[in-house]
PDB file of C-alpha atoms in Angstrom:
ATOM      1  CA  LEU A   1      -6.181  16.602   1.332  1.00  0.00           C
ATOM      2  CA  ALA A   2      -3.352  14.786   3.087  1.00  0.00           C
ATOM      3  CA  PHE A   3      -5.233  14.874   6.408  1.00  0.00           C
ATOM      4  CA  ALA A   4      -8.640  14.188   4.842  1.00  0.00           C
ATOM      5  CA  THR A   5      -7.579  11.170   2.780  1.00  0.00           C
ATOM      6  CA  LYS A   6      -4.781   9.996   5.117  1.00  0.00           C
ATOM      7  CA  GLU A   7      -2.796   9.340   1.951  1.00  0.00           C
ATOM      8  CA  LYS A   8       0.979   9.670   2.311  1.00  0.00           C
ATOM      9  CA  GLY A   9       1.276  10.687  -1.335  1.00  0.00           C
ATOM     10  CA  TYR A  10      -0.526  13.984  -0.740  1.00  0.00           C
ATOM     11  CA  ALA A  11       1.785  14.838   2.165  1.00  0.00           C
ATOM     12  CA  ASN A  12       4.874  14.140   0.038  1.00  0.00           C
ATOM     13  CA  TYR A  13       3.328  16.131  -2.802  1.00  0.00           C
ATOM     14  CA  SER A  14       2.727  19.103  -0.469  1.00  0.00           C
ATOM     15  CA  PHE A  15       6.370  19.191   0.623  1.00  0.00           C
ATOM     16  CA  TYR A  16       7.450  18.784  -2.984  1.00  0.00           C
ATOM     17  CA  LEU A  17       5.327  21.738  -4.157  1.00  0.00           C
ATOM     18  CA  LEU A  18       6.525  23.873  -1.262  1.00  0.00           C
ATOM     19  CA  SER A  19      10.183  23.224  -2.075  1.00  0.00           C
ATOM     20  CA  ILE A  20       9.621  23.933  -5.789  1.00  0.00           C
ATOM     21  CA  ALA A  21       7.786  27.150  -4.942  1.00  0.00           C
ATOM     22  CA  LEU A  22      10.585  28.317  -2.638  1.00  0.00           C
ATOM     23  CA  THR A  23      13.214  27.435  -5.255  1.00  0.00           C
ATOM     24  CA  GLN A  24      11.439  29.472  -7.906  1.00  0.00           C
ATOM     25  CA  ALA A  25      10.941  32.347  -5.470  1.00  0.00           C
ATOM     26  CA  VAL A  26      14.699  32.378  -4.924  1.00  0.00           C
ATOM     27  CA  LEU A  27      15.439  32.228  -8.677  1.00  0.00           C
ATOM     28  CA  PHE A  28      13.175  35.215  -9.307  1.00  0.00           C
ATOM     29  CA  GLY A  29      14.724  37.196  -6.453  1.00  0.00           C
ATOM     30  CA  TYR A  30      11.704  37.143  -4.148  1.00  0.00           C
ATOM     31  CA  GLY A  31      13.580  35.430  -1.320  1.00  0.00           C
ATOM     32  CA  SER A  32      15.839  38.328  -0.385  1.00  0.00           C
ATOM     33  CA  THR A  33      13.047  40.814  -1.046  1.00  0.00           C
ATOM     34  CA  TYR A  34      10.160  39.250   0.886  1.00  0.00           C
ATOM     35  CA  LEU A  35      11.174  36.075   2.730  1.00  0.00           C
ATOM     36  CA  TRP A  36      14.514  36.918   4.397  1.00  0.00           C
ATOM     37  CA  PRO A  37      15.302  40.543   3.546  1.00  0.00           C
ATOM     38  CA  GLY A  38      17.723  40.986   6.435  1.00  0.00           C
ATOM     39  CA  SER A  39      19.777  37.806   6.050  1.00  0.00           C
ATOM     40  CA  VAL A  40      22.932  38.135   3.983  1.00  0.00           C
ATOM     41  CA  TRP A  41      23.849  34.452   4.417  1.00  0.00           C
ATOM     42  CA  LEU A  42      20.485  33.233   3.125  1.00  0.00           C
ATOM     43  CA  GLY A  43      20.710  35.694   0.279  1.00  0.00           C
ATOM     44  CA  GLN A  44      24.001  34.126  -0.766  1.00  0.00           C
ATOM     45  CA  ASN A  45      23.160  30.481  -0.135  1.00  0.00           C
ATOM     46  CA  ALA A  46      19.402  30.237  -0.691  1.00  0.00           C
ATOM     47  CA  VAL A  47      19.890  28.887  -4.226  1.00  0.00           C
ATOM     48  CA  HIS A  48      21.984  26.004  -2.898  1.00  0.00           C
ATOM     49  CA  LEU A  49      19.645  25.279   0.002  1.00  0.00           C
ATOM     50  CA  MET A  50      16.454  25.377  -2.037  1.00  0.00           C
ATOM     51  CA  GLY A  51      18.026  23.434  -4.897  1.00  0.00           C
ATOM     52  CA  ALA A  52      19.097  20.603  -2.602  1.00  0.00           C
ATOM     53  CA  LEU A  53      15.813  20.662  -0.705  1.00  0.00           C
ATOM     54  CA  SER A  54      13.733  20.495  -3.887  1.00  0.00           C
ATOM     55  CA  GLY A  55      15.910  17.632  -5.131  1.00  0.00           C
ATOM     56  CA  ILE A  56      15.357  15.633  -1.942  1.00  0.00           C
ATOM     57  CA  THR A  57      11.581  16.191  -1.863  1.00  0.00           C
ATOM     58  CA  THR A  58      11.315  15.390  -5.578  1.00  0.00           C
ATOM     59  CA  ILE A  59      13.118  12.077  -5.168  1.00  0.00           C
ATOM     60  CA  PHE A  60      11.049  10.908  -2.211  1.00  0.00           C
ATOM     61  CA  PHE A  61       7.799  12.068  -3.810  1.00  0.00           C
ATOM     62  CA  ALA A  62       8.635  10.145  -6.995  1.00  0.00           C
ATOM     63  CA  ILE A  63       9.701   7.043  -5.050  1.00  0.00           C
ATOM     64  CA  ASN A  64       6.416   6.989  -3.155  1.00  0.00           C
ATOM     65  CA  PHE A  65       4.191   8.019  -6.056  1.00  0.00           C
ATOM     66  CA  LEU A  66       5.644   5.549  -8.565  1.00  0.00           C
ATOM     67  CA  SER A  67       6.235   2.755  -6.026  1.00  0.00           C
ATOM     68  CA  LEU A  68       9.767   2.450  -7.388  1.00  0.00           C
ATOM     69  CA  LYS A  69      10.855   0.025  -4.694  1.00  0.00           C
ATOM     70  CA  HIS A  70       8.409  -2.462  -6.226  1.00  0.00           C
ATOM     71  CA  TYR A  71       8.609  -1.637  -9.942  1.00  0.00           C
ATOM     72  CA  THR A  72      12.261  -0.554 -10.362  1.00  0.00           C
ATOM     73  CA  PRO A  73      14.272  -1.599  -7.279  1.00  0.00           C
ATOM     74  CA  VAL A  74      17.649  -0.766  -8.872  1.00  0.00           C
ATOM     75  CA  ILE A  75      16.624   2.775  -9.803  1.00  0.00           C
ATOM     76  CA  HIS A  76      15.092   3.113  -6.351  1.00  0.00           C
ATOM     77  CA  LYS A  77      18.493   2.450  -4.761  1.00  0.00           C
ATOM     78  CA  VAL A  78      20.252   4.855  -7.156  1.00  0.00           C
ATOM     79  CA  LEU A  79      17.749   7.614  -6.329  1.00  0.00           C
ATOM     80  CA  ILE A  80      18.313   7.049  -2.618  1.00  0.00           C
ATOM     81  CA  GLY A  81      22.001   7.584  -3.359  1.00  0.00           C
ATOM     82  CA  TYR A  82      21.196  10.862  -5.105  1.00  0.00           C
ATOM     83  CA  ALA A  83      19.172  11.935  -2.062  1.00  0.00           C
ATOM     84  CA  VAL A  84      22.203  11.251   0.128  1.00  0.00           C
ATOM     85  CA  LEU A  85      24.327  13.414  -2.192  1.00  0.00           C
ATOM     86  CA  TYR A  86      21.766  16.206  -1.944  1.00  0.00           C
ATOM     87  CA  CYS A  87      22.032  15.983   1.838  1.00  0.00           C
ATOM     88  CA  ALA A  88      25.823  16.177   1.488  1.00  0.00           C
ATOM     89  CA  SER A  89      25.431  19.344  -0.593  1.00  0.00           C
ATOM     90  CA  LEU A  90      23.387  20.852   2.241  1.00  0.00           C
ATOM     91  CA  LEU A  91      26.160  20.045   4.711  1.00  0.00           C
ATOM     92  CA  LEU A  92      28.757  21.572   2.386  1.00  0.00           C
ATOM     93  CA  CYS A  93      26.637  24.701   2.118  1.00  0.00           C
ATOM     94  CA  PHE A  94      26.412  25.054   5.900  1.00  0.00           C
ATOM     95  CA  ALA A  95      30.157  24.405   6.099  1.00  0.00           C
ATOM     96  CA  GLY A  96      30.825  27.367   3.836  1.00  0.00           C
ATOM     97  CA  GLN A  97      31.771  25.311   0.764  1.00  0.00           C
ATOM     98  CA  SER A  98      29.275  27.003  -1.559  1.00  0.00           C
ATOM     99  CA  ILE A  99      31.085  26.149  -4.815  1.00  0.00           C
ATOM    100  CA  LEU A 100      31.374  22.448  -3.950  1.00  0.00           C
ATOM    101  CA  SER A 101      27.753  22.424  -2.862  1.00  0.00           C
ATOM    102  CA  TYR A 102      26.648  24.044  -6.129  1.00  0.00           C
ATOM    103  CA  ASN A 103      28.687  21.605  -8.240  1.00  0.00           C
ATOM    104  CA  LEU A 104      27.295  18.625  -6.326  1.00  0.00           C
ATOM    105  CA  ILE A 105      23.739  19.893  -6.854  1.00  0.00           C
ATOM    106  CA  ASN A 106      24.399  20.214 -10.582  1.00  0.00           C
ATOM    107  CA  PHE A 107      25.769  16.676 -10.636  1.00  0.00           C
ATOM    108  CA  CYS A 108      22.627  15.394  -8.912  1.00  0.00           C
ATOM    109  CA  ALA A 109      20.455  17.042 -11.555  1.00  0.00           C
ATOM    110  CA  ALA A 110      20.976  13.843 -13.587  1.00  0.00           C
ATOM    111  CA  SER A 111      18.377  12.274 -11.296  1.00  0.00           C
ATOM    112  CA  SER A 112      15.749  14.170 -13.314  1.00  0.00           C
ATOM    113  CA  ILE A 113      16.492  12.058 -16.378  1.00  0.00           C
ATOM    114  CA  LEU A 114      16.546   8.959 -14.194  1.00  0.00           C
ATOM    115  CA  LEU A 115      13.031   9.775 -13.005  1.00  0.00           C
ATOM    116  CA  ILE A 116      11.819   9.767 -16.609  1.00  0.00           C
ATOM    117  CA  VAL A 117      13.427   6.367 -17.157  1.00  0.00           C
ATOM    118  CA  ALA A 118      11.876   5.072 -13.950  1.00  0.00           C
ATOM    119  CA  SER A 119       8.409   6.326 -14.896  1.00  0.00           C
ATOM    120  CA  VAL A 120       8.677   4.685 -18.340  1.00  0.00           C
ATOM    121  CA  LYS A 121       9.719   1.362 -16.801  1.00  0.00           C
ATOM    122  CA  ALA A 122       7.005   1.539 -14.149  1.00  0.00           C
ATOM    123  CA  LYS A 123       4.393   2.333 -16.802  1.00  0.00           C
ATOM    124  CA  ARG A 124       5.460  -0.661 -18.886  1.00  0.00           C
ATOM    125  CA  LYS A 125       5.105  -2.866 -15.830  1.00  0.00           C
ATOM    126  CA  GLY A 126       1.501  -1.784 -15.303  1.00  0.00           C
ATOM    127  CA  ASN A 127       1.768   1.254 -13.034  1.00  0.00           C
ATOM    128  CA  ARG A 128      -1.112   3.416 -14.226  1.00  0.00           C
ATOM    129  CA  SER A 129       0.014   6.492 -12.265  1.00  0.00           C
ATOM    130  CA  ALA A 130       3.404   6.447 -13.991  1.00  0.00           C
ATOM    131  CA  GLY A 131       1.829   7.756 -17.216  1.00  0.00           C
ATOM    132  CA  PHE A 132       0.606  10.897 -15.445  1.00  0.00           C
ATOM    133  CA  PHE A 133       3.973  11.389 -13.783  1.00  0.00           C
ATOM    134  CA  LEU A 134       5.836  10.938 -17.069  1.00  0.00           C
ATOM    135  CA  LEU A 135       3.719  13.586 -18.781  1.00  0.00           C
ATOM    136  CA  ALA A 136       3.894  16.039 -15.867  1.00  0.00           C
ATOM    137  CA  TRP A 137       7.632  15.589 -15.316  1.00  0.00           C
ATOM    138  CA  SER A 138       8.361  15.935 -19.048  1.00  0.00           C
ATOM    139  CA  VAL A 139       6.508  19.257 -19.111  1.00  0.00           C
ATOM    140  CA  PHE A 140       8.517  20.445 -16.116  1.00  0.00           C
ATOM    141  CA  ILE A 141      11.834  19.364 -17.670  1.00  0.00           C
ATOM    142  CA  VAL A 142      10.986  21.196 -20.908  1.00  0.00           C
ATOM    143  CA  ALA A 143      10.087  24.319 -18.924  1.00  0.00           C
ATOM    144  CA  CYS A 144      13.381  24.162 -16.999  1.00  0.00           C
ATOM    145  CA  THR A 145      15.287  23.722 -20.257  1.00  0.00           C
ATOM    146  CA  ILE A 146      13.615  26.743 -21.857  1.00  0.00           C
ATOM    147  CA  PHE A 147      14.302  28.814 -18.740  1.00  0.00           C
ATOM    148  CA  ALA A 148      17.983  27.786 -18.730  1.00  0.00           C
ATOM    149  CA  MET A 149      18.431  28.336 -22.478  1.00  0.00           C
ATOM    150  CA  LYS A 150      17.188  31.868 -22.014  1.00  0.00           C
ATOM    151  CA  ASP A 151      19.924  32.534 -19.442  1.00  0.00           C
ATOM    152  CA  PHE A 152      22.576  31.076 -21.777  1.00  0.00           C
ATOM    153  CA  GLY A 153      21.412  33.305 -24.620  1.00  0.00           C
ATOM    154  CA  VAL A 154      20.123  30.496 -26.796  1.00  0.00           C
ATOM    155  CA  LEU A 155      16.557  31.791 -26.540  1.00  0.00           C
ATOM    156  CA  PRO A 156      15.515  35.448 -26.362  1.00  0.00           C
ATOM    157  CA  TYR A 157      14.124  37.132 -23.267  1.00  0.00           C
ATOM    158  CA  ASN A 158      10.358  37.362 -23.575  1.00  0.00           C
ATOM    159  CA  THR A 159       7.259  36.551 -21.553  1.00  0.00           C
ATOM    160  CA  TRP A 160       7.316  32.872 -22.508  1.00  0.00           C
ATOM    161  CA  THR A 161      10.968  32.252 -21.704  1.00  0.00           C
ATOM    162  CA  VAL A 162      11.023  34.343 -18.516  1.00  0.00           C
ATOM    163  CA  TYR A 163       7.925  32.698 -17.070  1.00  0.00           C
ATOM    164  CA  ALA A 164       8.466  29.250 -18.605  1.00  0.00           C
ATOM    165  CA  LEU A 165       9.472  27.771 -15.261  1.00  0.00           C
ATOM    166  CA  PRO A 166       6.445  28.829 -13.188  1.00  0.00           C
ATOM    167  CA  PHE A 167       4.134  28.140 -16.120  1.00  0.00           C
ATOM    168  CA  GLY A 168       5.567  24.646 -16.554  1.00  0.00           C
ATOM    169  CA  SER A 169       5.375  24.069 -12.800  1.00  0.00           C
ATOM    170  CA  ALA A 170       1.713  25.066 -12.798  1.00  0.00           C
ATOM    171  CA  ILE A 171       0.929  22.574 -15.561  1.00  0.00           C
ATOM    172  CA  GLU A 172       2.948  19.921 -13.747  1.00  0.00           C
ATOM    173  CA  GLY A 173       1.082  20.620 -10.510  1.00  0.00           C
ATOM    174  CA  VAL A 174      -2.303  20.248 -12.196  1.00  0.00           C
ATOM    175  CA  LEU A 175      -1.301  17.001 -13.906  1.00  0.00           C
ATOM    176  CA  LEU A 176       0.128  15.535 -10.717  1.00  0.00           C
ATOM    177  CA  SER A 177      -3.005  16.536  -8.817  1.00  0.00           C
ATOM    178  CA  PHE A 178      -5.088  14.614 -11.336  1.00  0.00           C
ATOM    179  CA  ALA A 179      -2.636  11.754 -11.049  1.00  0.00           C
ATOM    180  CA  LEU A 180      -2.933  11.674  -7.257  1.00  0.00           C
ATOM    181  CA  ALA A 181      -6.716  11.776  -7.470  1.00  0.00           C
ATOM    182  CA  ASP A 182      -6.646   8.928  -9.980  1.00  0.00           C
ATOM    183  CA  LYS A 183      -4.323   6.988  -7.693  1.00  0.00           C
ATOM    184  CA  ILE A 184      -6.651   7.524  -4.737  1.00  0.00           C
ATOM    185  CA  ASN A 185      -9.598   6.293  -6.810  1.00  0.00           C
ATOM    186  CA  LEU A 186      -7.563   3.316  -7.972  1.00  0.00           C
ATOM    187  CA  LEU A 187      -6.548   2.460  -4.402  1.00  0.00           C
ATOM    188  CA  ARG A 188     -10.158   2.832  -3.267  1.00  0.00           C
ATOM    189  CA  LYS A 189     -11.318   0.540  -6.066  1.00  0.00           C
ATOM    190  CA  GLU A 190      -8.651  -2.016  -5.190  1.00  0.00           C
ATOM    191  CA  LYS A 191      -9.687  -1.810  -1.528  1.00  0.00           C
ATOM    192  CA  GLU A 192     -13.349  -2.340  -2.441  1.00  0.00           C
ATOM    193  CA  GLU A 193     -12.424  -5.307  -4.613  1.00  0.00           C
ATOM    194  CA  ALA A 194     -10.244  -6.706  -1.836  1.00  0.00           C
ATOM    195  CA  ASP A 195     -13.072  -6.233   0.690  1.00  0.00           C
ATOM    196  CA  ALA A 196     -15.525  -7.926  -1.680  1.00  0.00           C
ATOM    197  CA  GLN A 197     -13.110 -10.819  -2.224  1.00  0.00           C
ATOM    198  CA  ARG A 198     -12.517 -11.089   1.522  1.00  0.00           C
ATOM    199  CA  LEU A 199     -16.292 -11.096   2.154  1.00  0.00           C
ATOM    200  CA  LYS A 200     -16.758 -13.746  -0.527  1.00  0.00           C
ATOM    201  CA  THR A 201     -14.019 -15.831   1.069  1.00  0.00           C
ATOM    202  CA  ILE A 202     -15.664 -15.476   4.476  1.00  0.00           C
ATOM    203  CA  GLN A 203     -19.020 -16.514   3.035  1.00  0.00           C
ATOM    204  CA  THR A 204     -17.425 -19.517   1.337  1.00  0.00           C
ATOM    205  CA  GLN A 205     -15.711 -20.488   4.573  1.00  0.00           C
ATOM    206  CA  ASN A 206     -18.979 -20.087   6.479  1.00  0.00           C
ATOM    207  CA  GLU A 207     -20.798 -22.275   3.960  1.00  0.00           C
ATOM    208  CA  LEU A 208     -18.025 -24.869   4.172  1.00  0.00           C
ATOM    209  CA  LEU A 209     -18.112 -24.729   7.959  1.00  0.00           C
ATOM    210  CA  GLU A 210     -21.901 -25.074   7.950  1.00  0.00           C
ATOM    211  CA  THR A 211     -21.640 -28.088   5.633  1.00  0.00           C
ATOM    212  CA  LYS A 212     -19.065 -29.673   7.937  1.00  0.00           C
ATOM    213  CA  VAL A 213     -21.268 -28.959  10.951  1.00  0.00           C
ATOM    214  CA  GLN A 214     -24.231 -30.591   9.216  1.00  0.00           C
ATOM    215  CA  GLN A 215     -22.120 -33.600   8.259  1.00  0.00           C
ATOM    216  CA  ARG A 216     -20.796 -33.901  11.796  1.00  0.00           C
ATOM    217  CA  THR A 217     -24.295 -33.543  13.220  1.00  0.00           C
ATOM    218  CA  ALA A 218     -25.539 -36.279  10.904  1.00  0.00           C
ATOM    219  CA  GLN A 219     -22.665 -38.518  12.022  1.00  0.00           C
ATOM    220  CA  LEU A 220     -23.481 -37.829  15.651  1.00  0.00           C
ATOM    221  CA  GLU A 221     -27.150 -38.608  15.015  1.00  0.00           C
ATOM    222  CA  GLU A 222     -26.175 -41.895  13.372  1.00  0.00           C
ATOM    223  CA  ALA A 223     -23.895 -42.690  16.291  1.00  0.00           C
ATOM    224  CA  LYS A 224     -26.672 -41.805  18.726  1.00  0.00           C
ATOM    225  CA  ASP A 225     -29.157 -44.049  16.881  1.00  0.00           C
ATOM    226  CA  TYR A 226     -26.616 -46.903  16.852  1.00  0.00           C
ATOM    227  CA  ILE A 227     -25.920 -46.519  20.567  1.00  0.00           C
ATOM    228  CA  GLN A 228     -29.661 -46.378  21.291  1.00  0.00           C
ATOM    229  CA  SER A 229     -30.253 -49.545  19.260  1.00  0.00           C
ATOM    230  CA  GLN A 230     -27.439 -51.309  21.082  1.00  0.00           C
ATOM    231  CA  TYR A 231     -28.842 -50.142  24.407  1.00  0.00           C
ATOM    232  CA  ASP A 232     -32.328 -51.403  23.488  1.00  0.00           C
ATOM    233  CA  HIS A 233     -30.835 -54.720  22.405  1.00  0.00           C
ATOM    234  CA  LEU A 234     -28.962 -55.040  25.693  1.00  0.00           C
ATOM    235  CA  ARG A 235     -32.105 -54.288  27.685  1.00  0.00           C
ATOM    236  CA  LEU A 236     -34.063 -56.879  25.695  1.00  0.00           C
ATOM    237  CA  THR A 237     -31.313 -59.443  26.208  1.00  0.00           C
ATOM    238  CA  GLN A 238     -31.232 -58.656  29.932  1.00  0.00           C
ATOM    239  CA  LYS A 239     -35.002 -59.040  30.150  1.00  0.00           C
ATOM    240  CA  GLN A 240     -34.809 -62.361  28.340  1.00  0.00           C
ATOM    241  CA  LEU A 241     -32.115 -63.561  30.714  1.00  0.00           C
ATOM    242  CA  VAL A 242     -34.204 -62.566  33.725  1.00  0.00           C
ATOM    243  CA  GLU A 243     -37.219 -64.390  32.313  1.00  0.00           C
ATOM    244  CA  SER A 244     -35.056 -67.413  31.599  1.00  0.00           C
ATOM    245  CA  GLU A 245     -33.780 -67.439  35.178  1.00  0.00           C
ATOM    246  CA  LYS A 246     -37.333 -67.150  36.488  1.00  0.00           C
ATOM    247  CA  LEU A 247     -38.487 -70.028  34.326  1.00  0.00           C
ATOM    248  CA  ALA A 248     -35.465 -72.077  35.366  1.00  0.00           C
ATOM    249  CA  GLY A 249     -36.217 -71.430  39.051  1.00  0.00           C
ATOM    250  CA  LEU A 250     -39.896 -72.251  38.582  1.00  0.00           C
ATOM    251  CA  GLY A 251     -38.929 -75.478  36.790  1.00  0.00           C
ATOM    252  CA  GLN A 252     -36.665 -76.507  39.650  1.00  0.00           C
ATOM    253  CA  MET A 253     -39.341 -75.723  42.205  1.00  0.00           C
ATOM    254  CA  THR A 254     -41.984 -77.668  40.230  1.00  0.00           C
ATOM    255  CA  ALA A 255     -39.655 -80.624  39.884  1.00  0.00           C
ATOM    256  CA  GLY A 256     -38.971 -80.547  43.608  1.00  0.00           C
ATOM    257  CA  ILE A 257     -42.690 -80.480  44.456  1.00  0.00           C
ATOM    258  CA  ALA A 258     -43.409 -83.316  42.033  1.00  0.00           C
ATOM    259  CA  HIS A 259     -40.618 -85.354  43.617  1.00  0.00           C
ATOM    260  CA  GLU A 260     -42.030 -84.798  47.098  1.00  0.00           C
ATOM    261  CA  LEU A 261     -45.515 -85.729  45.919  1.00  0.00           C
ATOM    262  CA  ASN A 262     -44.277 -88.887  44.241  1.00  0.00           C
ATOM    263  CA  ASN A 263     -42.164 -89.862  47.220  1.00  0.00           C
ATOM    264  CA  PRO A 264     -44.194 -89.077  50.409  1.00  0.00           C
TER     265      PRO A 264
END
């Protein structure tokens, strides 16, 4: 979908889903069993790595999907700060500071609540996609809470509590997919409206230009007619002058002949 639609949101969503899937695989013990069975270091640090990675991809997906830089610029900057802290937790993990890395990741978990606040604010400001995100993210948060409460002994171990996390993630994925599709349709509609408005503007400009051309042509025609009339007047005046000169010359010649005849 990311390549077909050339929509950045689908690419971010793909990385986000991949990181969430890897994180859950690690939590359920599938990482050491199937993904890196021979790596002791990954077996010990995969939870930190996947936790930080999922946090980073979640933040950037939410920033892009909700357009937080436009709707909530302050929260956008705070989330960028959380992403930097997640990157710091990765560095601590690679440096062998697993406990510090784990504590920093837990501290950054507060960004989840901030995402809910951001989605509410964006929705109030007219972001239609924020409603989908708010619903999907709330389902995911509830699923994570149920999964954690089971580990703390607040809830009993059963099918619902054990598989609450993947079940909630599945619902979240479906809702976000619908949200992305709705966003694509909305962007397409906005593009069509913008194209129609641009075409209308071009037509209006063409009509205005045509009107100006017609006005200018009419002015040129008037100027041409005026110049032609002046030219005709000048030619008539010239002709009259020539005739006058001829008559004057003929008069002089006649007077001269009459004088000679009267005075032989």
